[in-house]
Coordinates of C-alpha atoms in Angstrom, one line a residue:
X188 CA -204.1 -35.6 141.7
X189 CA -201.2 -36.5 139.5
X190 CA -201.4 -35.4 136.1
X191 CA -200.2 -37.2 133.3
X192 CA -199.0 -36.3 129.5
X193 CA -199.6 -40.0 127.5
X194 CA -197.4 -37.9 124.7
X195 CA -194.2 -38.8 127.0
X196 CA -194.6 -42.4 127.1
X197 CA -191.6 -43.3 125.1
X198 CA -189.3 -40.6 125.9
X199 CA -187.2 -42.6 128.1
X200 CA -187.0 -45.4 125.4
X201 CA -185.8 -42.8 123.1
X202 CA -183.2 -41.4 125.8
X203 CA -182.0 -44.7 126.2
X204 CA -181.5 -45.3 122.6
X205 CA -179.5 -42.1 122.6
X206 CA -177.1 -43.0 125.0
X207 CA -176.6 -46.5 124.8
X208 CA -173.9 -46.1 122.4
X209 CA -171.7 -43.1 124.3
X210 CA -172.3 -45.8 127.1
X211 CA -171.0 -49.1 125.3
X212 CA -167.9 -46.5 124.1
X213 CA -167.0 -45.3 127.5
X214 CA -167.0 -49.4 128.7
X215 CA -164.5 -49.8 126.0
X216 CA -162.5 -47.3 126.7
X217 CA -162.5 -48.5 130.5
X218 CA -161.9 -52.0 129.2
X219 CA -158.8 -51.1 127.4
X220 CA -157.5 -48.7 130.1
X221 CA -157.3 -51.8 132.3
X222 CA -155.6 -54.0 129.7
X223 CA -153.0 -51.8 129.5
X224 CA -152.4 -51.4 133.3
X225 CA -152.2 -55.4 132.9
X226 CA -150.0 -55.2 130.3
X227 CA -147.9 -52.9 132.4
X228 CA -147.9 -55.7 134.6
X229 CA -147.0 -58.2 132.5
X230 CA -144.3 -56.3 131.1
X231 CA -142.9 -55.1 134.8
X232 CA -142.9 -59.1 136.1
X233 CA -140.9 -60.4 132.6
X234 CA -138.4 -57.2 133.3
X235 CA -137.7 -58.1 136.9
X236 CA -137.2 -61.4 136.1
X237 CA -134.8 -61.5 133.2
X238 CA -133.1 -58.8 135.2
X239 CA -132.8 -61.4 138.5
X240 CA -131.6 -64.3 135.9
X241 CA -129.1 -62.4 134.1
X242 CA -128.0 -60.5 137.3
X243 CA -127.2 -64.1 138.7
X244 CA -125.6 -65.3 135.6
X245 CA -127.7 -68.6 136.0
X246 CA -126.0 -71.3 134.4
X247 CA -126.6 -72.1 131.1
X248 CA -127.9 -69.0 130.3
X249 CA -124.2 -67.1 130.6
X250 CA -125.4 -63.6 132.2
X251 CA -127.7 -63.2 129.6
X252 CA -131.7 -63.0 129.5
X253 CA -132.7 -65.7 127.3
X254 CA -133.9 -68.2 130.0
X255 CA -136.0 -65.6 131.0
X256 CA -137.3 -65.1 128.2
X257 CA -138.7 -68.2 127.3
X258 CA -141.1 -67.9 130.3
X259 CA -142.1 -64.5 128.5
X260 CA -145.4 -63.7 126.9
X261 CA -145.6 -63.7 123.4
X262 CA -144.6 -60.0 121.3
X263 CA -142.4 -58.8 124.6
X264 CA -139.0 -57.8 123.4
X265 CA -136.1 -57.0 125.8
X266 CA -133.2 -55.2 126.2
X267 CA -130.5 -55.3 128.3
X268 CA -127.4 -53.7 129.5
X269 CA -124.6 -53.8 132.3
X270 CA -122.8 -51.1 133.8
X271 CA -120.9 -51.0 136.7
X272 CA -122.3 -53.9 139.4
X273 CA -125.6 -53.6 138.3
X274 CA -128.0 -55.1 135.0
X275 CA -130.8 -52.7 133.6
X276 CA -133.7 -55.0 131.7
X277 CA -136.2 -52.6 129.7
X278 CA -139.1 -54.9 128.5
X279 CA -141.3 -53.5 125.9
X280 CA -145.3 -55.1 124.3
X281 CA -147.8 -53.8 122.3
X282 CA -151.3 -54.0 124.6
X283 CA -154.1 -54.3 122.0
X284 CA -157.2 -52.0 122.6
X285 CA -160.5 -53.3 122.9
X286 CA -161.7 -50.4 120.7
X287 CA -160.8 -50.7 117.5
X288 CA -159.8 -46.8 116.6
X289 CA -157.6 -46.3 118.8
X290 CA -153.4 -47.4 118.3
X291 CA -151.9 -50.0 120.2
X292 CA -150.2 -48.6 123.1
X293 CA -146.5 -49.5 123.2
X294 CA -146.0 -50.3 127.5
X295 CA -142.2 -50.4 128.4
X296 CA -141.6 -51.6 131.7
X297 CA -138.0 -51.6 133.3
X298 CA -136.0 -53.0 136.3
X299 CA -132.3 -53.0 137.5
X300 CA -130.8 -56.0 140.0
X301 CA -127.0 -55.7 141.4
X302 CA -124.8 -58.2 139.8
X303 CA -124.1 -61.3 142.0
X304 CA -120.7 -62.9 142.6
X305 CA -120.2 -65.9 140.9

């Protein structure tokens, strides 16, 4: 026969209510850990593409980025230089946390295309 203490009846309420917070915090933190890997993203596809556009010196756009660009999201700032046969792109964004204590994390993404013939 199973014996049982009725002074334990709201324990697991009161473990619960304990941890429910460290919980919620460690969903945040898991949250923002993949809003930055899809910032990194982000940042990665605007690189690759500015760096395509201005390696092609697309016309209208004269070897530089700024068609590119336009297609970018918001807040992503790029740089670019030339050397030799090939362009560098180094694209840079602020991904927002979900929890509000911690920084932004500043994600900097680049890519490098040969340059094309004209």
């Amino acid at each position: 026969m199973m014996w049982r203490n009725r002074d334990d009846s709201g324990m697991v309420t009161a473990e619960l209510a304990a941890c429910l917070p460290v919980l919620i915090v460690l969903l945040a933190v898991a949250l923002s850990a993949v809003s930055v890997a899809s910032a990194r993203l982000r940042a990665q596809d605007v690189a690759r593409e500015a760096a395509r556009a201005a390696a092609r010196a697309v016309p209208g756009v004269g070897g530089s980025v700024s068609g590119a660009a336009v297609g970018a999201p918001p807040g992503v700032r790029l740089a670019v230089t030339e050397s030799g046969g090939t362009v560098r792109v180094a694209a840079t964004l602020q991904a927002h946390l979900l929890v509000p204590f911690l920084p932004a994390v500043t994600v900097t993404e680049q890519a490098v295309a040969a340059r094309e013939p004209p």
